[in-house]
Amino acid sequence: MAIRDLVILPDAVLRQVSAPVEAITPEIKALASDMLETMYDAPGIGLAAIQIGVPTRVVTIDLAKQDEEKTPIVFINPEITWSSEEMNVHEEGCLSIPEYYEEVERPARVKIRYLDLDGKEQEIEADGLLATCIQHEIDHLNGVLFIDHLSRLKRERVTKRFAKQARRESAA
Ligand SMILES: [Zn+2]
């Protein structure tokens, strides 16, 4: 297991569409365990493989609080099979857009089909924070960021801020 570097806005890697996992190989299991370790270290509640630079459809989520027992879920090739018409607003953040938070409106409930690490097909119905989180992470697999759900003005403002920061860091 290893903690990997996070890909940060405005890195173009974040805009890549990730490819489906063809088989649950030892490499995929190692990737999932690195993702969990990286996510816990950050700390964050969700991570998509592309956020550590791997364009593969793997997502890790753990909504347990810092002092609670860990409850990791690894989603391989997750797909939204149903979303509610009812919407919900949640404040979102992203490990690739550190220390930036905004409210995003998404379907309040979703059904997700995915493979677990044993290659078994699973389906869950999610609501609340899990619904928000899994939709945010599936967006990553399609090259979409939560700031894409904001107004153009807000999106441009935060993108500019991070671009400036990246330039400063590469000049330093
Ligand atoms: Zn994110």
mmCIF file of C-alpha atoms and ligand atoms in Angstrom:
data_model
loop_
_atom_site.group_PDB
_atom_site.id
_atom_site.type_symbol
_atom_site.label_atom_id
_atom_site.label_comp_id
_atom_site.label_asym_id
_atom_site.label_seq_id
_atom_site.Cartn_x
_atom_site.Cartn_y
_atom_site.Cartn_z
ATOM 1 C CA MET A 1 0.000 0.000 0.000
ATOM 2 C CA ALA A 2 1.175 3.499 -0.715
ATOM 3 C CA ILE A 3 -0.075 7.042 -0.452
ATOM 4 C CA ARG A 4 -0.173 8.508 -3.951
ATOM 5 C CA ASP A 5 0.037 12.124 -5.080
ATOM 6 C CA LEU A 6 -3.299 13.787 -5.771
ATOM 7 C CA VAL A 7 -3.955 15.421 -9.123
ATOM 8 C CA ILE A 8 -5.017 19.025 -8.521
ATOM 9 C CA LEU A 9 -7.097 21.483 -10.577
ATOM 10 C CA PRO A 10 -6.424 22.696 -13.327
ATOM 11 C CA ASP A 11 -4.463 19.547 -14.363
ATOM 12 C CA ALA A 12 -5.970 18.318 -17.662
ATOM 13 C CA VAL A 13 -5.744 14.714 -16.397
ATOM 14 C CA LEU A 14 -8.905 15.421 -14.386
ATOM 15 C CA ARG A 15 -10.795 15.893 -17.670
ATOM 16 C CA GLN A 16 -9.954 12.423 -18.995
ATOM 17 C CA VAL A 17 -12.733 9.863 -19.311
ATOM 18 C CA SER A 18 -11.720 6.728 -17.412
ATOM 19 C CA ALA A 19 -11.808 3.276 -19.028
ATOM 20 C CA PRO A 20 -13.818 0.356 -17.584
ATOM 21 C CA VAL A 21 -12.032 -2.321 -15.570
ATOM 22 C CA GLU A 22 -11.917 -5.509 -17.678
ATOM 23 C CA ALA A 23 -10.905 -7.915 -14.902
ATOM 24 C CA ILE A 24 -10.251 -7.713 -11.167
ATOM 25 C CA THR A 25 -6.500 -8.288 -11.314
ATOM 26 C CA PRO A 26 -3.976 -7.971 -8.452
ATOM 27 C CA GLU A 27 -3.123 -4.547 -9.967
ATOM 28 C CA ILE A 28 -6.739 -3.384 -9.542
ATOM 29 C CA LYS A 29 -6.757 -4.620 -5.933
ATOM 30 C CA ALA A 30 -3.483 -2.789 -5.274
ATOM 31 C CA LEU A 31 -4.915 0.346 -6.899
ATOM 32 C CA ALA A 32 -8.001 0.190 -4.653
ATOM 33 C CA SER A 33 -5.877 -0.223 -1.545
ATOM 34 C CA ASP A 34 -3.617 2.693 -2.530
ATOM 35 C CA MET A 35 -6.729 4.795 -3.158
ATOM 36 C CA LEU A 36 -8.132 4.004 0.281
ATOM 37 C CA GLU A 37 -4.833 4.825 1.939
ATOM 38 C CA THR A 38 -4.535 8.096 -0.001
ATOM 39 C CA MET A 39 -8.158 9.000 0.802
ATOM 40 C CA TYR A 40 -7.756 8.325 4.547
ATOM 41 C CA ASP A 41 -4.497 10.255 4.639
ATOM 42 C CA ALA A 42 -5.953 13.359 2.918
ATOM 43 C CA PRO A 43 -8.471 12.966 4.677
ATOM 44 C CA GLY A 44 -11.461 12.630 2.366
ATOM 45 C CA ILE A 45 -14.657 10.587 2.092
ATOM 46 C CA GLY A 46 -14.421 9.687 -1.602
ATOM 47 C CA LEU A 47 -11.793 9.252 -4.307
ATOM 48 C CA ALA A 48 -11.807 8.332 -7.997
ATOM 49 C CA ALA A 49 -8.734 6.643 -9.531
ATOM 50 C CA ILE A 50 -8.220 9.532 -11.958
ATOM 51 C CA GLN A 51 -7.492 11.739 -8.933
ATOM 52 C CA ILE A 52 -4.246 9.810 -8.479
ATOM 53 C CA GLY A 53 -3.660 9.892 -12.237
ATOM 54 C CA VAL A 54 -5.059 6.446 -13.126
ATOM 55 C CA PRO A 55 -7.814 6.655 -15.799
ATOM 56 C CA THR A 56 -9.676 3.553 -14.634
ATOM 57 C CA ARG A 57 -13.263 3.289 -13.407
ATOM 58 C CA VAL A 58 -12.571 2.642 -9.713
ATOM 59 C CA VAL A 59 -14.061 4.673 -6.848
ATOM 60 C CA THR A 60 -13.495 4.389 -3.098
ATOM 61 C CA ILE A 61 -15.857 5.826 -0.486
ATOM 62 C CA ASP A 62 -15.910 5.762 3.307
ATOM 63 C CA LEU A 63 -18.370 8.016 5.103
ATOM 64 C CA ALA A 64 -17.259 6.961 8.616
ATOM 65 C CA LYS A 65 -16.142 9.860 10.784
ATOM 66 C CA GLN A 66 -12.502 10.147 11.881
ATOM 67 C CA ASP A 67 -13.099 8.478 15.256
ATOM 68 C CA GLU A 68 -15.456 5.779 13.931
ATOM 69 C CA GLU A 69 -14.579 2.327 12.639
ATOM 70 C CA LYS A 70 -13.708 2.396 8.936
ATOM 71 C CA THR A 71 -16.411 1.308 6.467
ATOM 72 C CA PRO A 72 -14.690 1.351 3.056
ATOM 73 C CA ILE A 73 -16.621 0.588 -0.134
ATOM 74 C CA VAL A 74 -14.814 -0.030 -3.422
ATOM 75 C CA PHE A 75 -16.936 0.531 -6.527
ATOM 76 C CA ILE A 76 -15.639 -0.962 -9.783
ATOM 77 C CA ASN A 77 -17.320 0.291 -12.985
ATOM 78 C CA PRO A 78 -20.113 2.024 -11.016
ATOM 79 C CA GLU A 79 -23.173 3.063 -13.004
ATOM 80 C CA ILE A 80 -26.228 5.066 -12.035
ATOM 81 C CA THR A 81 -29.221 2.920 -13.031
ATOM 82 C CA TRP A 82 -31.905 5.199 -11.556
ATOM 83 C CA SER A 83 -32.109 8.681 -10.055
ATOM 84 C CA SER A 84 -34.974 10.291 -8.165
ATOM 85 C CA GLU A 85 -36.783 13.339 -9.491
ATOM 86 C CA GLU A 86 -36.499 14.786 -6.035
ATOM 87 C CA MET A 87 -33.363 16.895 -5.733
ATOM 88 C CA ASN A 88 -31.120 17.612 -2.773
ATOM 89 C CA VAL A 89 -28.577 20.343 -2.071
ATOM 90 C CA HIS A 90 -25.331 19.396 -0.325
ATOM 91 C CA GLU A 91 -22.135 21.324 0.251
ATOM 92 C CA GLU A 92 -19.381 19.568 -1.699
ATOM 93 C CA GLY A 93 -15.629 19.653 -1.663
ATOM 94 C CA CYS A 94 -13.024 17.728 -3.647
ATOM 95 C CA LEU A 95 -9.504 16.496 -2.870
ATOM 96 C CA SER A 96 -8.497 17.796 -6.324
ATOM 97 C CA ILE A 97 -9.829 21.284 -5.470
ATOM 98 C CA PRO A 98 -8.512 21.668 -1.908
ATOM 99 C CA GLU A 99 -10.277 23.930 0.556
ATOM 100 C CA TYR A 100 -13.036 24.986 -1.821
ATOM 101 C CA TYR A 101 -16.635 24.201 -0.905
ATOM 102 C CA GLU A 102 -19.899 25.030 -2.644
ATOM 103 C CA GLU A 103 -23.466 23.811 -2.582
ATOM 104 C CA VAL A 104 -24.447 21.519 -5.450
ATOM 105 C CA GLU A 105 -27.915 20.281 -6.375
ATOM 106 C CA ARG A 106 -28.203 16.628 -7.433
ATOM 107 C CA PRO A 107 -30.861 13.884 -7.399
ATOM 108 C CA ALA A 108 -31.604 13.037 -3.760
ATOM 109 C CA ARG A 109 -31.585 9.254 -4.315
ATOM 110 C CA VAL A 110 -29.833 7.033 -6.834
ATOM 111 C CA LYS A 111 -29.443 3.348 -7.578
ATOM 112 C CA ILE A 112 -25.896 2.263 -8.346
ATOM 113 C CA ARG A 113 -24.782 -0.953 -10.011
ATOM 114 C CA TYR A 114 -21.113 -1.897 -9.642
ATOM 115 C CA LEU A 115 -18.678 -4.750 -9.209
ATOM 116 C CA ASP A 116 -17.064 -5.393 -5.852
ATOM 117 C CA LEU A 117 -13.430 -6.474 -5.437
ATOM 118 C CA ASP A 118 -14.504 -10.134 -5.842
ATOM 119 C CA GLY A 119 -15.970 -9.268 -9.245
ATOM 120 C CA LYS A 120 -19.507 -9.790 -7.928
ATOM 121 C CA GLU A 121 -22.243 -7.512 -9.247
ATOM 122 C CA GLN A 122 -23.840 -5.382 -6.541
ATOM 123 C CA GLU A 123 -26.661 -2.870 -6.533
ATOM 124 C CA ILE A 124 -27.354 -0.322 -3.820
ATOM 125 C CA GLU A 125 -29.833 2.457 -3.336
ATOM 126 C CA ALA A 126 -28.192 5.529 -1.848
ATOM 127 C CA ASP A 127 -29.585 8.660 -0.287
ATOM 128 C CA GLY A 128 -28.220 11.553 1.770
ATOM 129 C CA LEU A 129 -24.452 12.035 1.790
ATOM 130 C CA LEU A 130 -23.765 8.686 0.077
ATOM 131 C CA ALA A 131 -25.969 9.682 -2.888
ATOM 132 C CA THR A 132 -24.113 12.982 -3.237
ATOM 133 C CA CYS A 133 -20.710 11.382 -2.835
ATOM 134 C CA ILE A 134 -21.194 8.550 -5.339
ATOM 135 C CA GLN A 135 -22.591 10.948 -7.967
ATOM 136 C CA HIS A 136 -19.599 13.264 -7.414
ATOM 137 C CA GLU A 137 -17.174 10.344 -7.852
ATOM 138 C CA ILE A 138 -18.906 8.910 -10.937
ATOM 139 C CA ASP A 139 -18.662 12.405 -12.448
ATOM 140 C CA HIS A 140 -14.863 12.149 -12.007
ATOM 141 C CA LEU A 141 -14.843 8.937 -14.091
ATOM 142 C CA ASN A 142 -16.427 10.972 -16.894
ATOM 143 C CA GLY A 143 -14.015 13.911 -16.577
ATOM 144 C CA VAL A 144 -16.607 16.046 -14.790
ATOM 145 C CA LEU A 145 -15.858 18.095 -11.660
ATOM 146 C CA PHE A 146 -18.332 19.400 -9.088
ATOM 147 C CA ILE A 147 -17.496 22.964 -10.114
ATOM 148 C CA ASP A 148 -19.082 22.125 -13.500
ATOM 149 C CA HIS A 149 -22.421 22.131 -11.656
ATOM 150 C CA LEU A 150 -21.893 25.730 -10.473
ATOM 151 C CA SER A 151 -22.507 28.972 -12.332
ATOM 152 C CA ARG A 152 -19.960 29.851 -15.010
ATOM 153 C CA LEU A 153 -18.810 32.832 -12.971
ATOM 154 C CA LYS A 154 -18.017 30.720 -9.893
ATOM 155 C CA ARG A 155 -16.363 28.010 -11.993
ATOM 156 C CA GLU A 156 -14.135 30.481 -13.818
ATOM 157 C CA ARG A 157 -13.206 32.232 -10.609
ATOM 158 C CA VAL A 158 -12.038 29.061 -8.832
ATOM 159 C CA THR A 159 -10.298 27.691 -11.952
ATOM 160 C CA LYS A 160 -8.346 30.945 -12.320
ATOM 161 C CA ARG A 161 -7.378 30.904 -8.673
ATOM 162 C CA PHE A 162 -6.006 27.354 -8.924
ATOM 163 C CA ALA A 163 -4.242 28.083 -12.228
ATOM 164 C CA LYS A 164 -2.481 31.016 -10.616
ATOM 165 C CA GLN A 165 -1.479 28.885 -7.646
ATOM 166 C CA ALA A 166 -0.104 26.156 -9.947
ATOM 167 C CA ARG A 167 1.954 28.744 -11.844
ATOM 168 C CA ARG A 168 3.342 30.120 -8.584
ATOM 169 C CA GLU A 169 4.297 26.637 -7.402
ATOM 170 C CA SER A 170 6.027 25.699 -10.657
ATOM 171 C CA ALA A 171 7.935 29.000 -10.607
ATOM 172 C CA ALA A 172 9.079 28.473 -7.009
HETATM 173 ZN ZN ZN B 1 -13.822 15.115 -6.247
#
